[in-house]
Amino acid sequence: MNNTERVAGPGASHLLADISRFLTGKGIAAYVVGGCVRDALQHRATADIDIAVNGDAVPLAPLLARYLGATPVTLDAENRISRIVLPDHTWEIDLTSFSGSIEEDLARRDFTIDAIAYPLDETIEAGIDAARCIDPFHGRDDLRRGIVRAVSDTVFTEDPARLLRAVRIAAELGFSIDPETEDLIRRDSRCIEMVAGERTREEFLRLLARPGAGERLFQLDNLGLLTALIPELAPARGTDQPVIHVWDVLEHSIRTVTAVEFVLHEGSWDHAPGDVLSVVPWSGELREHFDEPVSHGSTRRTLLKLAALLHDIGK
């Protein structure tokens, strides 16, 4: 049986081969890491490529960008992280710096399924050979089990954005979160308040974009993240509504997201009588309207779900 997986499609394999030739010529050891390896092992396409280089990625990025005819961007000067954007925007290549061993670098990552590395060498064009993966935390086992598991008990205090990322990755992959990792999220949930708004916005909207976002919002609340992220929702818990309502304002708001998903043909709704969708207007034109991007990473569909969550926040 062929145990080799393409890296995000043949185009990425050729691109990585070019990068390998450039870095090898400069005597720089490098590894494909993170979601790129994870997605290749899961037969999933990805537009993002993460490469860990044994050296300083910031001065290296402009040289590699010139070689590829691309544009370099410094993402984090303090942690020495850069990005290279190809002219047609088909790929974004993130370069991270590490010293010491690749195993030490993987130990600083978030989840076991993202703590898998693959040597960036001349063999990369043929794809990833699972037998050559560097996997000190048994991430491939967790991929097979469908589990998001923290690499260590400090991953969330080191970068609290990972609190939301755990739920978002689980949603995108259809995975569950390891119970011990859930306990860590509950323990550190208030740390989400320290994360820059731009980062929480990106993670939260990516979560809302997925079908089943209503159930994931209940999960966020169960983990202590929802009201830590949106403190204006905290007073909604336990706030009663007029007699025609069954739930308090918070549960009503979350269930409204599920109802909106139902109307948008994203899933079922337990409270829909009969074939109720037959009387709800829907067409290919409406689908295109709600799927249209309105800002970076967001569509009308996603923002409608956000509006549904916040529609009663004034109460």
PDB file of C-alpha atoms in Angstrom:
ATOM      1  CA  MET A   1       0.000   0.000   0.000  1.00  0.00           C
ATOM      2  CA  ASN A   2       1.303   3.475  -0.853  1.00  0.00           C
ATOM      3  CA  ASN A   3       2.058   5.255   2.404  1.00  0.00           C
ATOM      4  CA  THR A   4       2.908   8.596   0.774  1.00  0.00           C
ATOM      5  CA  GLU A   5       0.481  11.515   0.853  1.00  0.00           C
ATOM      6  CA  ARG A   6       0.575  14.600  -1.321  1.00  0.00           C
ATOM      7  CA  VAL A   7       1.208  17.859   0.521  1.00  0.00           C
ATOM      8  CA  ALA A   8      -1.895  19.941  -0.160  1.00  0.00           C
ATOM      9  CA  GLY A   9      -1.882  18.823  -3.795  1.00  0.00           C
ATOM     10  CA  PRO A  10       0.814  18.552  -6.470  1.00  0.00           C
ATOM     11  CA  GLY A  11       1.219  22.348  -6.730  1.00  0.00           C
ATOM     12  CA  ALA A  12       2.341  22.581  -3.119  1.00  0.00           C
ATOM     13  CA  SER A  13       4.704  19.628  -3.537  1.00  0.00           C
ATOM     14  CA  HIS A  14       6.456  21.401  -6.421  1.00  0.00           C
ATOM     15  CA  LEU A  15       6.584  24.638  -4.431  1.00  0.00           C
ATOM     16  CA  LEU A  16       8.090  22.873  -1.427  1.00  0.00           C
ATOM     17  CA  ALA A  17      10.660  21.235  -3.688  1.00  0.00           C
ATOM     18  CA  ASP A  18      11.713  24.706  -4.902  1.00  0.00           C
ATOM     19  CA  ILE A  19      11.971  25.950  -1.319  1.00  0.00           C
ATOM     20  CA  SER A  20      13.982  22.867  -0.383  1.00  0.00           C
ATOM     21  CA  ARG A  21      16.499  23.544  -3.159  1.00  0.00           C
ATOM     22  CA  PHE A  22      16.887  27.162  -2.023  1.00  0.00           C
ATOM     23  CA  LEU A  23      17.383  26.311   1.657  1.00  0.00           C
ATOM     24  CA  THR A  24      19.685  23.377   0.913  1.00  0.00           C
ATOM     25  CA  GLY A  25      21.850  25.689  -1.158  1.00  0.00           C
ATOM     26  CA  LYS A  26      22.258  27.901   1.886  1.00  0.00           C
ATOM     27  CA  GLY A  27      22.921  24.993   4.230  1.00  0.00           C
ATOM     28  CA  ILE A  28      19.733  25.598   6.253  1.00  0.00           C
ATOM     29  CA  ALA A  29      17.882  22.642   7.754  1.00  0.00           C
ATOM     30  CA  ALA A  30      14.102  22.985   7.574  1.00  0.00           C
ATOM     31  CA  TYR A  31      10.931  21.010   8.242  1.00  0.00           C
ATOM     32  CA  VAL A  32       7.338  21.167   7.094  1.00  0.00           C
ATOM     33  CA  VAL A  33       5.272  21.346  10.283  1.00  0.00           C
ATOM     34  CA  GLY A  34       1.826  21.889  11.713  1.00  0.00           C
ATOM     35  CA  GLY A  35      -1.404  21.922   9.772  1.00  0.00           C
ATOM     36  CA  CYS A  36       0.273  21.288   6.439  1.00  0.00           C
ATOM     37  CA  VAL A  37       1.538  17.881   7.573  1.00  0.00           C
ATOM     38  CA  ARG A  38      -1.674  17.144   9.455  1.00  0.00           C
ATOM     39  CA  ASP A  39      -3.816  17.912   6.411  1.00  0.00           C
ATOM     40  CA  ALA A  40      -1.629  15.831   4.092  1.00  0.00           C
ATOM     41  CA  LEU A  41      -1.998  12.848   6.419  1.00  0.00           C
ATOM     42  CA  GLN A  42      -5.772  13.444   6.431  1.00  0.00           C
ATOM     43  CA  HIS A  43      -6.030  13.819   2.623  1.00  0.00           C
ATOM     44  CA  ARG A  44      -7.179  17.408   3.100  1.00  0.00           C
ATOM     45  CA  ALA A  45      -6.182  20.395   0.983  1.00  0.00           C
ATOM     46  CA  THR A  46      -4.739  23.492   2.617  1.00  0.00           C
ATOM     47  CA  ALA A  47      -3.652  26.898   1.352  1.00  0.00           C
ATOM     48  CA  ASP A  48      -1.201  27.488   4.216  1.00  0.00           C
ATOM     49  CA  ILE A  49       2.292  26.031   4.454  1.00  0.00           C
ATOM     50  CA  ASP A  50       4.265  26.181   7.698  1.00  0.00           C
ATOM     51  CA  ILE A  51       8.027  25.706   7.606  1.00  0.00           C
ATOM     52  CA  ALA A  52      10.322  25.664  10.632  1.00  0.00           C
ATOM     53  CA  VAL A  53      13.874  26.738   9.794  1.00  0.00           C
ATOM     54  CA  ASN A  54      16.909  26.126  11.961  1.00  0.00           C
ATOM     55  CA  GLY A  55      17.947  29.767  11.968  1.00  0.00           C
ATOM     56  CA  ASP A  56      16.447  33.245  11.842  1.00  0.00           C
ATOM     57  CA  ALA A  57      13.377  33.357   9.588  1.00  0.00           C
ATOM     58  CA  VAL A  58      13.106  37.170   9.488  1.00  0.00           C
ATOM     59  CA  PRO A  59      16.193  37.985   7.357  1.00  0.00           C
ATOM     60  CA  LEU A  60      15.733  34.740   5.430  1.00  0.00           C
ATOM     61  CA  ALA A  61      12.182  35.559   4.285  1.00  0.00           C
ATOM     62  CA  PRO A  62      13.064  38.401   1.835  1.00  0.00           C
ATOM     63  CA  LEU A  63      15.737  36.222   0.215  1.00  0.00           C
ATOM     64  CA  LEU A  64      13.344  33.300  -0.239  1.00  0.00           C
ATOM     65  CA  ALA A  65      10.571  35.642  -1.395  1.00  0.00           C
ATOM     66  CA  ARG A  66      12.859  37.086  -4.086  1.00  0.00           C
ATOM     67  CA  TYR A  67      13.736  33.552  -5.199  1.00  0.00           C
ATOM     68  CA  LEU A  68      10.036  32.671  -5.482  1.00  0.00           C
ATOM     69  CA  GLY A  69       8.949  36.024  -6.931  1.00  0.00           C
ATOM     70  CA  ALA A  70       6.778  36.585  -3.859  1.00  0.00           C
ATOM     71  CA  THR A  71       6.221  39.169  -1.115  1.00  0.00           C
ATOM     72  CA  PRO A  72       7.684  38.863   2.410  1.00  0.00           C
ATOM     73  CA  VAL A  73       5.849  40.064   5.539  1.00  0.00           C
ATOM     74  CA  THR A  74       7.226  40.069   9.093  1.00  0.00           C
ATOM     75  CA  LEU A  75       4.452  38.706  11.324  1.00  0.00           C
ATOM     76  CA  ASP A  76       6.198  38.675  14.688  1.00  0.00           C
ATOM     77  CA  ALA A  77       9.633  40.269  14.980  1.00  0.00           C
ATOM     78  CA  GLU A  78      10.016  39.268  18.623  1.00  0.00           C
ATOM     79  CA  ASN A  79       9.409  35.567  17.964  1.00  0.00           C
ATOM     80  CA  ARG A  80      11.108  35.720  14.529  1.00  0.00           C
ATOM     81  CA  ILE A  81       8.142  34.678  12.394  1.00  0.00           C
ATOM     82  CA  SER A  82       7.662  35.773   8.782  1.00  0.00           C
ATOM     83  CA  ARG A  83       5.203  35.090   5.976  1.00  0.00           C
ATOM     84  CA  ILE A  84       5.710  34.853   2.236  1.00  0.00           C
ATOM     85  CA  VAL A  85       2.712  35.513  -0.021  1.00  0.00           C
ATOM     86  CA  LEU A  86       2.839  34.260  -3.595  1.00  0.00           C
ATOM     87  CA  PRO A  87       1.754  36.713  -6.324  1.00  0.00           C
ATOM     88  CA  ASP A  88      -1.500  34.918  -7.125  1.00  0.00           C
ATOM     89  CA  HIS A  89      -2.249  34.435  -3.382  1.00  0.00           C
ATOM     90  CA  THR A  90      -2.667  30.684  -3.905  1.00  0.00           C
ATOM     91  CA  TRP A  91      -0.243  29.944  -1.081  1.00  0.00           C
ATOM     92  CA  GLU A  92       0.908  31.610   2.117  1.00  0.00           C
ATOM     93  CA  ILE A  93       4.165  30.281   3.541  1.00  0.00           C
ATOM     94  CA  ASP A  94       4.843  30.924   7.218  1.00  0.00           C
ATOM     95  CA  LEU A  95       8.466  30.665   8.304  1.00  0.00           C
ATOM     96  CA  THR A  96       9.177  30.114  11.996  1.00  0.00           C
ATOM     97  CA  SER A  97      12.582  30.092  13.649  1.00  0.00           C
ATOM     98  CA  PHE A  98      13.989  27.454  15.943  1.00  0.00           C
ATOM     99  CA  SER A  99      17.318  26.540  17.461  1.00  0.00           C
ATOM    100  CA  GLY A 100      18.296  23.216  18.937  1.00  0.00           C
ATOM    101  CA  SER A 101      16.425  20.126  17.776  1.00  0.00           C
ATOM    102  CA  ILE A 102      13.152  19.901  15.864  1.00  0.00           C
ATOM    103  CA  GLU A 103      11.784  17.799  18.745  1.00  0.00           C
ATOM    104  CA  GLU A 104      12.345  20.747  21.091  1.00  0.00           C
ATOM    105  CA  ASP A 105      10.503  22.989  18.653  1.00  0.00           C
ATOM    106  CA  LEU A 106       7.557  20.574  18.430  1.00  0.00           C
ATOM    107  CA  ALA A 107       7.363  20.508  22.236  1.00  0.00           C
ATOM    108  CA  ARG A 108       6.504  24.234  22.131  1.00  0.00           C
ATOM    109  CA  ARG A 109       3.542  23.727  19.806  1.00  0.00           C
ATOM    110  CA  ASP A 110      -0.120  23.523  20.746  1.00  0.00           C
ATOM    111  CA  PHE A 111      -1.757  20.185  19.930  1.00  0.00           C
ATOM    112  CA  THR A 112      -0.324  16.763  19.210  1.00  0.00           C
ATOM    113  CA  ILE A 113      -1.889  16.669  15.735  1.00  0.00           C
ATOM    114  CA  ASP A 114       0.015  19.877  14.905  1.00  0.00           C
ATOM    115  CA  ALA A 115       3.275  18.735  16.534  1.00  0.00           C
ATOM    116  CA  ILE A 116       4.296  16.566  13.585  1.00  0.00           C
ATOM    117  CA  ALA A 117       7.227  17.505  11.358  1.00  0.00           C
ATOM    118  CA  TYR A 118       8.591  16.261   8.062  1.00  0.00           C
ATOM    119  CA  PRO A 119      12.101  16.925   6.716  1.00  0.00           C
ATOM    120  CA  LEU A 120      12.098  19.461   3.905  1.00  0.00           C
ATOM    121  CA  ASP A 121      14.478  17.720   1.508  1.00  0.00           C
ATOM    122  CA  GLU A 122      14.612  16.477  -2.062  1.00  0.00           C
ATOM    123  CA  THR A 123      12.012  13.764  -1.373  1.00  0.00           C
ATOM    124  CA  ILE A 124       9.246  16.257  -0.582  1.00  0.00           C
ATOM    125  CA  GLU A 125       8.100  16.546  -4.217  1.00  0.00           C
ATOM    126  CA  ALA A 126       6.882  12.946  -4.084  1.00  0.00           C
ATOM    127  CA  GLY A 127       4.756  13.774  -1.040  1.00  0.00           C
ATOM    128  CA  ILE A 128       4.922  12.932   2.653  1.00  0.00           C
ATOM    129  CA  ASP A 129       5.981   9.432   3.568  1.00  0.00           C
ATOM    130  CA  ALA A 130       4.209   8.809   6.882  1.00  0.00           C
ATOM    131  CA  ALA A 131       7.055   6.558   8.017  1.00  0.00           C
ATOM    132  CA  ARG A 132       9.449   9.526   7.951  1.00  0.00           C
ATOM    133  CA  CYS A 133       7.276  11.842  10.035  1.00  0.00           C
ATOM    134  CA  ILE A 134       8.834  13.136  13.252  1.00  0.00           C
ATOM    135  CA  ASP A 135       6.041  12.602  15.765  1.00  0.00           C
ATOM    136  CA  PRO A 136       7.283  12.695  19.388  1.00  0.00           C
ATOM    137  CA  PHE A 137       3.790  13.268  20.854  1.00  0.00           C
ATOM    138  CA  HIS A 138       1.956  10.555  18.886  1.00  0.00           C
ATOM    139  CA  GLY A 139      -0.074  13.039  16.884  1.00  0.00           C
ATOM    140  CA  ARG A 140      -0.715  10.489  14.148  1.00  0.00           C
ATOM    141  CA  ASP A 141      -2.453   8.264  16.716  1.00  0.00           C
ATOM    142  CA  ASP A 142      -4.678  11.197  17.722  1.00  0.00           C
ATOM    143  CA  LEU A 143      -5.424  11.893  14.051  1.00  0.00           C
ATOM    144  CA  ARG A 144      -6.645   8.332  13.668  1.00  0.00           C
ATOM    145  CA  ARG A 145      -8.760   8.642  16.831  1.00  0.00           C
ATOM    146  CA  GLY A 146     -10.107  12.074  15.892  1.00  0.00           C
ATOM    147  CA  ILE A 147      -8.859  13.803  19.052  1.00  0.00           C
ATOM    148  CA  VAL A 148      -7.517  17.302  19.736  1.00  0.00           C
ATOM    149  CA  ARG A 149      -5.054  16.929  22.619  1.00  0.00           C
ATOM    150  CA  ALA A 150      -2.765  19.555  24.169  1.00  0.00           C
ATOM    151  CA  VAL A 151       0.964  18.897  23.953  1.00  0.00           C
ATOM    152  CA  SER A 152       1.464  20.100  27.545  1.00  0.00           C
ATOM    153  CA  ASP A 153      -0.457  21.674  30.419  1.00  0.00           C
ATOM    154  CA  THR A 154       1.015  25.115  29.652  1.00  0.00           C
ATOM    155  CA  VAL A 155      -0.063  25.486  26.008  1.00  0.00           C
ATOM    156  CA  PHE A 156      -2.950  27.833  26.795  1.00  0.00           C
ATOM    157  CA  THR A 157      -1.111  30.101  29.231  1.00  0.00           C
ATOM    158  CA  GLU A 158       1.743  30.398  26.720  1.00  0.00           C
ATOM    159  CA  ASP A 159      -0.676  31.507  23.978  1.00  0.00           C
ATOM    160  CA  PRO A 160      -4.315  31.954  25.078  1.00  0.00           C
ATOM    161  CA  ALA A 161      -5.514  32.200  21.457  1.00  0.00           C
ATOM    162  CA  ARG A 162      -5.121  28.437  21.454  1.00  0.00           C
ATOM    163  CA  LEU A 163      -8.181  28.209  23.713  1.00  0.00           C
ATOM    164  CA  LEU A 164     -10.434  29.153  20.804  1.00  0.00           C
ATOM    165  CA  ARG A 165      -8.230  27.379  18.307  1.00  0.00           C
ATOM    166  CA  ALA A 166      -8.833  24.031  20.010  1.00  0.00           C
ATOM    167  CA  VAL A 167     -12.583  24.326  19.470  1.00  0.00           C
ATOM    168  CA  ARG A 168     -12.191  25.694  15.946  1.00  0.00           C
ATOM    169  CA  ILE A 169      -9.866  22.883  14.854  1.00  0.00           C
ATOM    170  CA  ALA A 170     -12.183  20.286  16.378  1.00  0.00           C
ATOM    171  CA  ALA A 171     -15.081  21.829  14.434  1.00  0.00           C
ATOM    172  CA  GLU A 172     -13.213  21.943  11.129  1.00  0.00           C
ATOM    173  CA  LEU A 173     -11.938  18.379  11.406  1.00  0.00           C
ATOM    174  CA  GLY A 174     -15.032  16.877  13.037  1.00  0.00           C
ATOM    175  CA  PHE A 175     -12.872  15.834  16.020  1.00  0.00           C
ATOM    176  CA  SER A 176     -13.554  15.766  19.752  1.00  0.00           C
ATOM    177  CA  ILE A 177     -11.416  17.477  22.388  1.00  0.00           C
ATOM    178  CA  ASP A 178      -9.575  15.240  24.835  1.00  0.00           C
ATOM    179  CA  PRO A 179     -11.255  15.464  28.301  1.00  0.00           C
ATOM    180  CA  GLU A 180      -8.014  16.437  30.039  1.00  0.00           C
ATOM    181  CA  THR A 181      -7.502  19.178  27.450  1.00  0.00           C
ATOM    182  CA  GLU A 182     -11.058  20.382  28.112  1.00  0.00           C
ATOM    183  CA  ASP A 183     -10.166  20.648  31.801  1.00  0.00           C
ATOM    184  CA  LEU A 184      -7.134  22.757  30.898  1.00  0.00           C
ATOM    185  CA  ILE A 185      -9.337  25.041  28.775  1.00  0.00           C
ATOM    186  CA  ARG A 186     -11.753  25.539  31.680  1.00  0.00           C
ATOM    187  CA  ARG A 187      -8.849  26.250  34.019  1.00  0.00           C
ATOM    188  CA  ASP A 188      -7.352  28.868  31.702  1.00  0.00           C
ATOM    189  CA  SER A 189     -10.513  30.217  30.026  1.00  0.00           C
ATOM    190  CA  ARG A 190     -10.192  33.729  31.460  1.00  0.00           C
ATOM    191  CA  CYS A 191      -6.835  34.072  29.709  1.00  0.00           C
ATOM    192  CA  ILE A 192      -8.743  34.624  26.454  1.00  0.00           C
ATOM    193  CA  GLU A 193      -9.265  38.212  27.638  1.00  0.00           C
ATOM    194  CA  MET A 194      -5.534  38.852  27.099  1.00  0.00           C
ATOM    195  CA  VAL A 195      -5.602  37.981  23.384  1.00  0.00           C
ATOM    196  CA  ALA A 196      -5.617  40.748  20.773  1.00  0.00           C
ATOM    197  CA  GLY A 197      -9.065  41.316  19.330  1.00  0.00           C
ATOM    198  CA  GLU A 198      -7.860  40.661  15.788  1.00  0.00           C
ATOM    199  CA  ARG A 199      -6.822  37.109  16.700  1.00  0.00           C
ATOM    200  CA  THR A 200      -9.993  36.220  18.618  1.00  0.00           C
ATOM    201  CA  ARG A 201     -12.096  37.707  15.827  1.00  0.00           C
ATOM    202  CA  GLU A 202     -10.420  35.473  13.234  1.00  0.00           C
ATOM    203  CA  GLU A 203     -10.807  32.297  15.303  1.00  0.00           C
ATOM    204  CA  PHE A 204     -14.389  33.069  16.333  1.00  0.00           C
ATOM    205  CA  LEU A 205     -15.591  33.900  12.830  1.00  0.00           C
ATOM    206  CA  ARG A 206     -13.922  30.788  11.423  1.00  0.00           C
ATOM    207  CA  LEU A 207     -15.831  28.798  14.023  1.00  0.00           C
ATOM    208  CA  LEU A 208     -19.128  30.496  13.137  1.00  0.00           C
ATOM    209  CA  ALA A 209     -18.492  29.802   9.452  1.00  0.00           C
ATOM    210  CA  ARG A 210     -18.719  26.047  10.028  1.00  0.00           C
ATOM    211  CA  PRO A 211     -22.075  24.215   9.866  1.00  0.00           C
ATOM    212  CA  GLY A 212     -23.123  23.274  13.386  1.00  0.00           C
ATOM    213  CA  ALA A 213     -21.874  26.548  14.857  1.00  0.00           C
ATOM    214  CA  GLY A 214     -24.797  26.635  17.294  1.00  0.00           C
ATOM    215  CA  GLU A 215     -23.655  23.441  18.989  1.00  0.00           C
ATOM    216  CA  ARG A 216     -20.066  24.720  19.073  1.00  0.00           C
ATOM    217  CA  LEU A 217     -21.295  27.860  20.853  1.00  0.00           C
ATOM    218  CA  PHE A 218     -22.791  25.641  23.555  1.00  0.00           C
ATOM    219  CA  GLN A 219     -19.408  23.934  23.749  1.00  0.00           C
ATOM    220  CA  LEU A 220     -17.655  27.296  24.127  1.00  0.00           C
ATOM    221  CA  ASP A 221     -20.032  28.148  26.960  1.00  0.00           C
ATOM    222  CA  ASN A 222     -19.467  24.796  28.651  1.00  0.00           C
ATOM    223  CA  LEU A 223     -15.716  25.444  28.508  1.00  0.00           C
ATOM    224  CA  GLY A 224     -16.084  28.911  30.048  1.00  0.00           C
ATOM    225  CA  LEU A 225     -15.032  30.701  26.865  1.00  0.00           C
ATOM    226  CA  LEU A 226     -18.183  32.264  25.437  1.00  0.00           C
ATOM    227  CA  THR A 227     -18.840  34.916  28.076  1.00  0.00           C
ATOM    228  CA  ALA A 228     -15.108  35.401  28.647  1.00  0.00           C
ATOM    229  CA  LEU A 229     -14.873  36.242  24.956  1.00  0.00           C
ATOM    230  CA  ILE A 230     -18.085  38.301  24.819  1.00  0.00           C
ATOM    231  CA  PRO A 231     -18.663  39.539  28.409  1.00  0.00           C
ATOM    232  CA  GLU A 232     -21.801  41.412  27.305  1.00  0.00           C
ATOM    233  CA  LEU A 233     -23.491  38.011  27.043  1.00  0.00           C
ATOM    234  CA  ALA A 234     -22.861  37.181  30.710  1.00  0.00           C
ATOM    235  CA  PRO A 235     -25.972  39.014  32.035  1.00  0.00           C
ATOM    236  CA  ALA A 236     -28.091  37.032  29.551  1.00  0.00           C
ATOM    237  CA  ARG A 237     -27.515  33.864  31.578  1.00  0.00           C
ATOM    238  CA  GLY A 238     -30.534  33.383  33.827  1.00  0.00           C
ATOM    239  CA  THR A 239     -32.386  36.391  32.415  1.00  0.00           C
ATOM    240  CA  ASP A 240     -35.993  35.302  31.926  1.00  0.00           C
ATOM    241  CA  GLN A 241     -38.097  36.248  28.932  1.00  0.00           C
ATOM    242  CA  PRO A 242     -41.868  36.699  28.388  1.00  0.00           C
ATOM    243  CA  VAL A 243     -44.070  33.654  28.863  1.00  0.00           C
ATOM    244  CA  ILE A 244     -43.973  32.576  25.203  1.00  0.00           C
ATOM    245  CA  HIS A 245     -40.246  31.828  25.583  1.00  0.00           C
ATOM    246  CA  VAL A 246     -38.846  28.583  26.972  1.00  0.00           C
ATOM    247  CA  TRP A 247     -35.172  29.469  27.457  1.00  0.00           C
ATOM    248  CA  ASP A 248     -33.340  32.298  29.158  1.00  0.00           C
ATOM    249  CA  VAL A 249     -31.809  34.995  26.957  1.00  0.00           C
ATOM    250  CA  LEU A 250     -28.426  33.279  26.609  1.00  0.00           C
ATOM    251  CA  GLU A 251     -29.735  29.875  25.546  1.00  0.00           C
ATOM    252  CA  HIS A 252     -32.330  31.537  23.316  1.00  0.00           C
ATOM    253  CA  SER A 253     -29.553  33.520  21.599  1.00  0.00           C
ATOM    254  CA  ILE A 254     -27.426  30.443  20.947  1.00  0.00           C
ATOM    255  CA  ARG A 255     -30.381  28.423  19.697  1.00  0.00           C
ATOM    256  CA  THR A 256     -31.229  31.264  17.332  1.00  0.00           C
ATOM    257  CA  VAL A 257     -27.898  30.591  15.606  1.00  0.00           C
ATOM    258  CA  THR A 258     -28.976  26.970  15.083  1.00  0.00           C
ATOM    259  CA  ALA A 259     -32.311  28.176  13.688  1.00  0.00           C
ATOM    260  CA  VAL A 260     -30.539  30.510  11.266  1.00  0.00           C
ATOM    261  CA  GLU A 261     -28.320  27.641  10.125  1.00  0.00           C
ATOM    262  CA  PHE A 262     -31.460  25.608   9.478  1.00  0.00           C
ATOM    263  CA  VAL A 263     -32.964  28.385   7.349  1.00  0.00           C
ATOM    264  CA  LEU A 264     -29.642  28.636   5.487  1.00  0.00           C
ATOM    265  CA  HIS A 265     -29.873  24.897   4.695  1.00  0.00           C
ATOM    266  CA  GLU A 266     -26.863  24.010   6.856  1.00  0.00           C
ATOM    267  CA  GLY A 267     -28.500  21.370   9.016  1.00  0.00           C
ATOM    268  CA  SER A 268     -31.562  20.208  10.890  1.00  0.00           C
ATOM    269  CA  TRP A 269     -33.497  21.895  13.697  1.00  0.00           C
ATOM    270  CA  ASP A 270     -35.249  19.869  16.392  1.00  0.00           C
ATOM    271  CA  HIS A 271     -38.036  22.431  16.721  1.00  0.00           C
ATOM    272  CA  ALA A 272     -39.010  22.656  13.054  1.00  0.00           C
ATOM    273  CA  PRO A 273     -42.489  21.178  12.469  1.00  0.00           C
ATOM    274  CA  GLY A 274     -42.865  19.005   9.380  1.00  0.00           C
ATOM    275  CA  ASP A 275     -41.433  20.207   6.102  1.00  0.00           C
ATOM    276  CA  VAL A 276     -41.293  23.821   7.233  1.00  0.00           C
ATOM    277  CA  LEU A 277     -38.439  24.665   4.856  1.00  0.00           C
ATOM    278  CA  SER A 278     -40.807  24.160   1.927  1.00  0.00           C
ATOM    279  CA  VAL A 279     -42.403  27.522   2.715  1.00  0.00           C
ATOM    280  CA  VAL A 280     -39.100  29.340   3.333  1.00  0.00           C
ATOM    281  CA  PRO A 281     -37.766  31.145   0.257  1.00  0.00           C
ATOM    282  CA  TRP A 282     -34.513  29.629  -1.009  1.00  0.00           C
ATOM    283  CA  SER A 283     -32.717  29.508  -4.338  1.00  0.00           C
ATOM    284  CA  GLY A 284     -29.285  29.286  -5.889  1.00  0.00           C
ATOM    285  CA  GLU A 285     -29.267  33.071  -6.061  1.00  0.00           C
ATOM    286  CA  LEU A 286     -29.878  33.343  -2.313  1.00  0.00           C
ATOM    287  CA  ARG A 287     -27.164  30.777  -1.609  1.00  0.00           C
ATOM    288  CA  GLU A 288     -24.681  32.789  -3.665  1.00  0.00           C
ATOM    289  CA  HIS A 289     -25.768  35.959  -1.849  1.00  0.00           C
ATOM    290  CA  PHE A 290     -25.088  34.524   1.611  1.00  0.00           C
ATOM    291  CA  ASP A 291     -21.842  32.871   0.503  1.00  0.00           C
ATOM    292  CA  GLU A 292     -20.440  36.099  -0.899  1.00  0.00           C
ATOM    293  CA  PRO A 293     -17.365  37.388   0.982  1.00  0.00           C
ATOM    294  CA  VAL A 294     -17.914  40.763   2.620  1.00  0.00           C
ATOM    295  CA  SER A 295     -14.609  41.060   4.482  1.00  0.00           C
ATOM    296  CA  HIS A 296     -11.425  39.049   4.870  1.00  0.00           C
ATOM    297  CA  GLY A 297     -12.453  35.570   5.961  1.00  0.00           C
ATOM    298  CA  SER A 298     -16.153  36.358   6.425  1.00  0.00           C
ATOM    299  CA  THR A 299     -19.289  35.918   4.333  1.00  0.00           C
ATOM    300  CA  ARG A 300     -22.822  37.210   4.732  1.00  0.00           C
ATOM    301  CA  ARG A 301     -23.702  33.739   6.033  1.00  0.00           C
ATOM    302  CA  THR A 302     -21.148  34.009   8.853  1.00  0.00           C
ATOM    303  CA  LEU A 303     -22.122  37.548   9.814  1.00  0.00           C
ATOM    304  CA  LEU A 304     -25.809  36.586   9.867  1.00  0.00           C
ATOM    305  CA  LYS A 305     -24.970  33.915  12.463  1.00  0.00           C
ATOM    306  CA  LEU A 306     -23.078  36.515  14.486  1.00  0.00           C
ATOM    307  CA  ALA A 307     -26.083  38.835  14.319  1.00  0.00           C
ATOM    308  CA  ALA A 308     -28.312  35.963  15.487  1.00  0.00           C
ATOM    309  CA  LEU A 309     -26.092  35.394  18.523  1.00  0.00           C
ATOM    310  CA  LEU A 310     -26.136  39.074  19.476  1.00  0.00           C
ATOM    311  CA  HIS A 311     -29.714  39.938  18.480  1.00  0.00           C
ATOM    312  CA  ASP A 312     -31.026  40.072  22.066  1.00  0.00           C
ATOM    313  CA  ILE A 313     -27.923  41.405  23.751  1.00  0.00           C
ATOM    314  CA  GLY A 314     -29.772  44.629  24.672  1.00  0.00           C
ATOM    315  CA  LYS A 315     -32.001  42.695  27.070  1.00  0.00           C
TER     316      LYS A 315
END
